[in-house]
Short mmCIF file of C-alpha atoms and ligand atoms in Angstrom, two decimals:
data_model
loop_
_atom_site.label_atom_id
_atom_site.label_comp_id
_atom_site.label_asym_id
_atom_site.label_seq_id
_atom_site.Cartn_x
_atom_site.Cartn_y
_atom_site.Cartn_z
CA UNK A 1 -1.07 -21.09 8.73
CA UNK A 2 -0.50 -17.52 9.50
CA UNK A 3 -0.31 -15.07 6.16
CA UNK A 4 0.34 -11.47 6.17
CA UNK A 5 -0.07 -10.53 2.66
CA UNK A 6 0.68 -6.69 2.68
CA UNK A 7 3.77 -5.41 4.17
CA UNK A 8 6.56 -2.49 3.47
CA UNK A 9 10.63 -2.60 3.62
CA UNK A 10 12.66 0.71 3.56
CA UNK A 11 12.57 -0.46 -0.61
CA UNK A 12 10.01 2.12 -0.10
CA UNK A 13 8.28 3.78 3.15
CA UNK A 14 8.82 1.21 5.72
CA UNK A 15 11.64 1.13 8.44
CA UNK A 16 12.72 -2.34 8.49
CA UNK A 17 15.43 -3.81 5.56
CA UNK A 18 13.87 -6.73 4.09
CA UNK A 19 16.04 -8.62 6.41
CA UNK A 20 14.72 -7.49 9.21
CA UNK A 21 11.18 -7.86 8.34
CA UNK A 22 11.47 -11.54 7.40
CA UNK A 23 13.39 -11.96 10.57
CA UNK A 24 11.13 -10.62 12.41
CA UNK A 25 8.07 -12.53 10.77
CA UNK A 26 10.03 -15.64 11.14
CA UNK A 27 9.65 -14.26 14.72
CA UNK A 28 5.94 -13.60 14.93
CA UNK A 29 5.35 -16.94 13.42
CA UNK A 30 4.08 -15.61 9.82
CA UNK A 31 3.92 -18.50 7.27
CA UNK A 32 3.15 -17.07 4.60
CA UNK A 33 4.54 -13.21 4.01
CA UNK A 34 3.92 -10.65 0.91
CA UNK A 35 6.52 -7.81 1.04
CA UNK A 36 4.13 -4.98 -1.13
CA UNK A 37 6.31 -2.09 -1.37
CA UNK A 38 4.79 1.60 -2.46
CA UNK A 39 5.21 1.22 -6.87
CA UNK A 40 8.86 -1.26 -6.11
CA UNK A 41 9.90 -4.61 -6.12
CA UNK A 42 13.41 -3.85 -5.20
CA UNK A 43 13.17 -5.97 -1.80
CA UNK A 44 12.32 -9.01 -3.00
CA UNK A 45 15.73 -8.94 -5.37
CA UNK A 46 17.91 -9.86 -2.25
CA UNK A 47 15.59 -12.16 -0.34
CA UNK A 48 14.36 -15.83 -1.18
CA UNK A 49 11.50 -18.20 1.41
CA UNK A 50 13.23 -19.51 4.40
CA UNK A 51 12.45 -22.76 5.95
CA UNK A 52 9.47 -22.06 8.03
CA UNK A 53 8.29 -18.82 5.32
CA UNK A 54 6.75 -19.06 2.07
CA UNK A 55 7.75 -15.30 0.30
CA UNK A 56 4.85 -14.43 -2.41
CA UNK A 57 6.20 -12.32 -4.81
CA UNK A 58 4.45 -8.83 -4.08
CA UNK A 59 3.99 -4.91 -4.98
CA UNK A 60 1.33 -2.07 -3.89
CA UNK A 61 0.84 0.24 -6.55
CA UNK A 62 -1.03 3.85 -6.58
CA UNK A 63 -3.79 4.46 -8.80
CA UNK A 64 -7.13 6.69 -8.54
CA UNK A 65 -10.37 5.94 -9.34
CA UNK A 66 -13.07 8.55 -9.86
CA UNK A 67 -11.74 11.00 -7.91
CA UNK A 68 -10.79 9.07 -4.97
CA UNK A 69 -6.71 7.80 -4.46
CA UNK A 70 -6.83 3.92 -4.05
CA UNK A 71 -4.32 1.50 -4.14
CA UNK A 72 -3.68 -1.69 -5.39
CA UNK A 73 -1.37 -4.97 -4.12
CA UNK A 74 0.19 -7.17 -6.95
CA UNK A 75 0.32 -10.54 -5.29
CA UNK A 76 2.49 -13.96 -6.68
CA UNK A 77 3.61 -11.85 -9.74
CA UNK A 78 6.69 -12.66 -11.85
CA UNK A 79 8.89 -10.00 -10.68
CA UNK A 80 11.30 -10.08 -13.73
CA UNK A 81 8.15 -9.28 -15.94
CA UNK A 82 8.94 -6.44 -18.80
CA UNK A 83 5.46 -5.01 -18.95
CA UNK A 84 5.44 -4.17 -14.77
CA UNK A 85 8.65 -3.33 -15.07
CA UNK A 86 7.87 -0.68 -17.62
CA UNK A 87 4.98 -0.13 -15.46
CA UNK A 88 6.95 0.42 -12.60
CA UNK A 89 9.85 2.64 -13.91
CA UNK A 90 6.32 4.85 -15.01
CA UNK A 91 4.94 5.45 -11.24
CA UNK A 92 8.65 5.87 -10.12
CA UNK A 93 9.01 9.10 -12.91
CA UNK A 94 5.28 9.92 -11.61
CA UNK A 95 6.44 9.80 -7.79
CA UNK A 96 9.78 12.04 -8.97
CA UNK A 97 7.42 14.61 -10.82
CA UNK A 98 5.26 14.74 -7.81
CA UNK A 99 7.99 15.01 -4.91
CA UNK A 100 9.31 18.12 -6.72
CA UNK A 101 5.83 19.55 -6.60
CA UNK A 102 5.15 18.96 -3.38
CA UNK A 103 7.88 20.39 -2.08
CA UNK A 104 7.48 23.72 -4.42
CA UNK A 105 3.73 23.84 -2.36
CA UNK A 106 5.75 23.87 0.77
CA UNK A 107 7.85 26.65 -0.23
CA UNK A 108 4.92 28.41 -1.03
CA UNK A 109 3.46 27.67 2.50
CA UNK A 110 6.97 29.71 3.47
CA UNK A 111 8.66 26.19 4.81
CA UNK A 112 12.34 25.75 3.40
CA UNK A 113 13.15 23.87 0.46
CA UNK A 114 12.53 20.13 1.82
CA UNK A 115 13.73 18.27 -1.27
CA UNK A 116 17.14 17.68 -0.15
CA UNK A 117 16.58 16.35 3.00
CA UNK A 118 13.64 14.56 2.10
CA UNK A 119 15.67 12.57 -0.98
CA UNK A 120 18.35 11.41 1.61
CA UNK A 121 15.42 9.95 3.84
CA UNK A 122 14.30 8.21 1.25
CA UNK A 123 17.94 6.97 -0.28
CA UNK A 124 16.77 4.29 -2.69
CA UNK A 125 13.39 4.44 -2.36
CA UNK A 126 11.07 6.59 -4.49
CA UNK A 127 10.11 9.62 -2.72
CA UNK A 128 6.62 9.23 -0.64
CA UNK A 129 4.75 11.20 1.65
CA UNK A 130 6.04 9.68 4.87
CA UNK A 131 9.20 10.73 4.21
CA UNK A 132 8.15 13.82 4.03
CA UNK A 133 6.22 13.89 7.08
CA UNK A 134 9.59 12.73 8.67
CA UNK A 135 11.37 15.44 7.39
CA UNK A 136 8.55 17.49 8.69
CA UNK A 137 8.78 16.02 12.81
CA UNK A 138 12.41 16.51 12.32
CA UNK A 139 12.67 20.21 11.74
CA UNK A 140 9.88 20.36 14.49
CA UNK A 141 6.99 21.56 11.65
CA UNK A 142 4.57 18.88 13.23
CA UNK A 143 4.83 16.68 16.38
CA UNK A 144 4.21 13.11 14.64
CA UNK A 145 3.62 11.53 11.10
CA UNK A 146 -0.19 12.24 11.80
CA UNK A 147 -0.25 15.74 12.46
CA UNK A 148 2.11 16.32 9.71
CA UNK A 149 -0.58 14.56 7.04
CA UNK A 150 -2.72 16.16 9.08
CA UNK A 151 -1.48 19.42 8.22
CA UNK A 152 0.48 19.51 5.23
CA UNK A 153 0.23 15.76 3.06
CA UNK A 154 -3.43 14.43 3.70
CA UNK A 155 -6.25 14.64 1.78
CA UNK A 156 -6.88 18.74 0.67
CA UNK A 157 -3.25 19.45 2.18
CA UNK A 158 -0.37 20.53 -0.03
CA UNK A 159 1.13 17.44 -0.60
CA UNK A 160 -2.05 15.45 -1.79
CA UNK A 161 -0.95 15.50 -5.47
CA UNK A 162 -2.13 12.28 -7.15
CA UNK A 163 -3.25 13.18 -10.73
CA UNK A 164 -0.48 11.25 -12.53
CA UNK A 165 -0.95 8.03 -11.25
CA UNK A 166 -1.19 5.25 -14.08
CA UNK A 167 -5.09 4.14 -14.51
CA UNK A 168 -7.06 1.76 -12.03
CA UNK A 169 -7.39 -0.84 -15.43
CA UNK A 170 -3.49 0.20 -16.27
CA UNK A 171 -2.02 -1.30 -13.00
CA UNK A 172 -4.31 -3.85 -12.89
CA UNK A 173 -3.29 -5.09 -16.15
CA UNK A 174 0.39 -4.96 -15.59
CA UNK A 175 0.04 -6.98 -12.53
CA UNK A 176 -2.23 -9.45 -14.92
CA UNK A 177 0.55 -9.74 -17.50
CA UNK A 178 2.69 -10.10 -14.74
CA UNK A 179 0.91 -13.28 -13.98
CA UNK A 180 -0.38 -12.04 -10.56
CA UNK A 181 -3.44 -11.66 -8.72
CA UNK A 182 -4.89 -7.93 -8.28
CA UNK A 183 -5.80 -7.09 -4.78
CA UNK A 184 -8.27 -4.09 -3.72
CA UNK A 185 -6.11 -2.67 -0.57
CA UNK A 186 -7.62 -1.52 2.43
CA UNK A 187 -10.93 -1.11 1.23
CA UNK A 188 -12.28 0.84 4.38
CA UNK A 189 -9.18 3.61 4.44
CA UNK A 190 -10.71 5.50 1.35
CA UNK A 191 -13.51 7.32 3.35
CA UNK A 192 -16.12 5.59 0.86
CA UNK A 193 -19.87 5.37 1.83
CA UNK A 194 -20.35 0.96 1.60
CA UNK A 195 -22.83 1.92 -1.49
CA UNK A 196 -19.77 3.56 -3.40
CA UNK A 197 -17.50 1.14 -2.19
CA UNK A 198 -19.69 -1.63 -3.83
CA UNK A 199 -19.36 0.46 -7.12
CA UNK A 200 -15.78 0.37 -6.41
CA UNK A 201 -15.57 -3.77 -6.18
CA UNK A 202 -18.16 -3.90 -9.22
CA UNK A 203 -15.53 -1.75 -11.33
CA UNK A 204 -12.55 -3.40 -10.35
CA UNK A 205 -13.20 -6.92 -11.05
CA UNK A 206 -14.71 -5.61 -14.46
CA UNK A 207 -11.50 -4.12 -14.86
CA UNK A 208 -9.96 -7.92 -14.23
CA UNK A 209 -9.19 -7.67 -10.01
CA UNK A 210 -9.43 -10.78 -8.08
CA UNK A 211 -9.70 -10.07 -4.66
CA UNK A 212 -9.89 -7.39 -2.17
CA UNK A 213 -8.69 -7.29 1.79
CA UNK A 214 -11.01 -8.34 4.00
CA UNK A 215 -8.77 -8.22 7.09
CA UNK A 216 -6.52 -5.35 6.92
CA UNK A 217 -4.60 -4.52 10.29
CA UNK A 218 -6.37 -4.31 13.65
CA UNK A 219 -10.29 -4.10 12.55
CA UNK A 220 -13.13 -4.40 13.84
CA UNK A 221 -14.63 -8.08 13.57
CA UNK A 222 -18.08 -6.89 12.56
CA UNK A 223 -16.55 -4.57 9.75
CA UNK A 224 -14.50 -7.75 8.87
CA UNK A 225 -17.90 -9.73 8.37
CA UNK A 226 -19.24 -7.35 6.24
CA UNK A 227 -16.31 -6.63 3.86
CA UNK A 228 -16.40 -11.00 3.81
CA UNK A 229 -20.23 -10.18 2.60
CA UNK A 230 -19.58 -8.07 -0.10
CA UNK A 231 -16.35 -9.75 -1.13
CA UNK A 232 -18.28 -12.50 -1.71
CA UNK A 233 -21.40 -10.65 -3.55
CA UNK A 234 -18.45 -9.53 -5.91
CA UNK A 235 -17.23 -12.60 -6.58
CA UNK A 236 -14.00 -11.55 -5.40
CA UNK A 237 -11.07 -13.77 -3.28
CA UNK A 238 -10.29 -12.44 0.02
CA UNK A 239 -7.40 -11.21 1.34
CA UNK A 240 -5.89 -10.32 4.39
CA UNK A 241 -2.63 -8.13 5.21
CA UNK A 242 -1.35 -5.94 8.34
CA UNK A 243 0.13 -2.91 5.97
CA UNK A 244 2.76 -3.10 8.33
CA UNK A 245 5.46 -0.18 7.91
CA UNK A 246 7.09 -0.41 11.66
CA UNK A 247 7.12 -1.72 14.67
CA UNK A 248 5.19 -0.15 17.52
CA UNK A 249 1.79 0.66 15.77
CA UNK A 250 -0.58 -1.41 16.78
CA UNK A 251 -3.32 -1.11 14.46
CA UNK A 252 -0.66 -2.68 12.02
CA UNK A 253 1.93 -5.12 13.53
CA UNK A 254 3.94 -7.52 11.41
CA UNK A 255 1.61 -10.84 11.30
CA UNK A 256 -1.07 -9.57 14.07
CA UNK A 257 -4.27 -10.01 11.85
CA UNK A 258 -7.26 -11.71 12.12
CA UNK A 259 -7.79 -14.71 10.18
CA UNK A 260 -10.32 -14.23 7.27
CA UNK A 261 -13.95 -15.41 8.32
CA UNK A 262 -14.68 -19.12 7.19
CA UNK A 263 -16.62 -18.70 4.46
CA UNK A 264 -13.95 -16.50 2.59
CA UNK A 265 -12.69 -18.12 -0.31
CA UNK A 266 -8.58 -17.31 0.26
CA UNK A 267 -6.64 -15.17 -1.93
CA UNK A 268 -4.21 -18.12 -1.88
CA UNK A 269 -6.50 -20.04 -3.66
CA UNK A 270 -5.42 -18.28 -7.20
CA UNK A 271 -1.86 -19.64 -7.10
CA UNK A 272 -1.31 -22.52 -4.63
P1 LIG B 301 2.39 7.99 -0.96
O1 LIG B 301 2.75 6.57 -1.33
O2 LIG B 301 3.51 8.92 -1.10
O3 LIG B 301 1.12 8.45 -1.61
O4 LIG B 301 2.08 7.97 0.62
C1 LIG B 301 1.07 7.12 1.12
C2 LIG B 301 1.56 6.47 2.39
O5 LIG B 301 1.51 7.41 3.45
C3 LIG B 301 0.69 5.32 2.86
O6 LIG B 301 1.10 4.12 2.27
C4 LIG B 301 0.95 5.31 4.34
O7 LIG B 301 2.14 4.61 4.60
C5 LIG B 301 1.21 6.77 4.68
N1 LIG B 301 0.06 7.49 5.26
C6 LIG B 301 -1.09 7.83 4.65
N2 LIG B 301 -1.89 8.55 5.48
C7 LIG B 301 -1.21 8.66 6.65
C8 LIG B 301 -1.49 9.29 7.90
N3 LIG B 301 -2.62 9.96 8.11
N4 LIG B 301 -0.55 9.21 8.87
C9 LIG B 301 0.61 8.54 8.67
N5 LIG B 301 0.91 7.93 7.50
C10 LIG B 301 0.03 7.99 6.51
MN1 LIG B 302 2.94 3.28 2.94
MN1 LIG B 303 -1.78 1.51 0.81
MN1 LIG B 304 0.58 -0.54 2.13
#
């Protein structure tokens, strides 16, 4: 079995159509693939499990907690469920709201209007970040995605607006009624010390998570031990996704993850 439970389609900030990606899972020998796209479902409406894949129904959404932007992955959800989809169309109005005000901040910082542009990047998908930042390498304002978060959409930049995300127990709830499993994403990309970070498992499993990723992308094996520790003090299922969003970054390649320490109880254990 190889799963890769956290994964993005150009339904929202990644490259590949969702043909693509499961072709190119099919490829990498992936068994079992989650396509999460950024507050979206819209991927999974054209795609069904292939012979050698089993598709679990999946969705990353953007909430906050304390004051610290985290994110959370819906996995085996009913995607035809009313309250996400209410949910949904709610973080799509919120990513609308916020697009416009980033882009006023970068007309303040004396860069032209980047809506336009930025809205035909994104074609169907709701506005994020990296397509800004691909605007941004376009018109030459930064050399690559990085510097431009670097500069202008990372944490303290202009573009890091994330007050109007729905609640940590709001999106957990709608992936609940939705009959899925909440997943704590990427656990070591929010710059928490591991003390807060264990306050951060405590308060989302009170707030009814299941599970958190304990591989996510390339990592380091002895960080991937420990997260397996404290999943486990938290009574929490484990987890384990690339976040891939294109080929040719290694630290995230379609399928390339380690496979969760034995010991882990699996994610996969809630639905199958
Ligand atoms: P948004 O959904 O608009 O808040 O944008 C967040 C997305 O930006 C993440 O899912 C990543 O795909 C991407 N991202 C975040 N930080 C960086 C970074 N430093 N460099 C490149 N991409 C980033
Ligand atoms: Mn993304
Ligand atoms: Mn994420
Ligand atoms: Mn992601």
């Amino acid at each position: 079995m190889l799963a890769d439970l956290h994964t993005h389609t150009t339904a929202s900030d990644g490259e590949l159509e969702p043909a693509e990606l499961l072709a190119l899972a099919t490829v990498r020998g992936v068994t079992h693939l989650a396509i999460t796209d950024h507050d979206t479902v819209a991927a999974l409406e054209s795609l069904h499990s292939t012979g050698s894949i089993s598709l679990v129904p999946g969705i990353e959404l953007s909430t906050c907690w304390r004051k610290t932007g985290v994110h959370v992955v819906g996995l085996a959800i009913d995607v035809a469920s009313g309250e996400l989809e209410r949910g949904i169309r709610r973080q799509q109005d919120a990513r609308g709201r916020r697009a416009a005000k980033i882009a006023a901040r970068l007309v303040r910082l004396g860069l032209p209007d980047p809506l336009p542009a930025v809205a035909a990047i994104a074609g169907d998908a709701g506005i994020g970040r990296p397509h800004f930042a691909r605007h941004l390498v376009a018109e030459g304002q930064a050399k690559d995605m990085r510097q431009a978060f670097r500069r202008y959409l990372g944490p303290g930049k202009a573009g890091d607006v994330r007050s109007e995300w729905a609640s940590l127990t709001e999106v957990i709830g709608w992936i609940r009624s939705a009959g899925g499993v909440a997943v704590l994403a990427h656990p070591l990309h929010y710059g928490l010390t591991w003390t807060r970070l264990n306050e951060l498992l405590a308060d989302f499993r009170a707030a009814g998570g299941r599970a958190v990723e304990v591989v996510s992308g390339r990592q380091d094996a002895e960080l991937t031990s420990r997260l397996a520790a404290l999943a486990g003090d938290a009574g929490l299922l484990a987890s384990v996704g690339s976040d891939f969003h294109r080929p040719g970054t290694p630290w995230a390649e379609l399928g390339r993850c380690a496979p969760l320490p034995s010991g882990c109880r699996p994610v996969w254990s809630a639905w199958e």
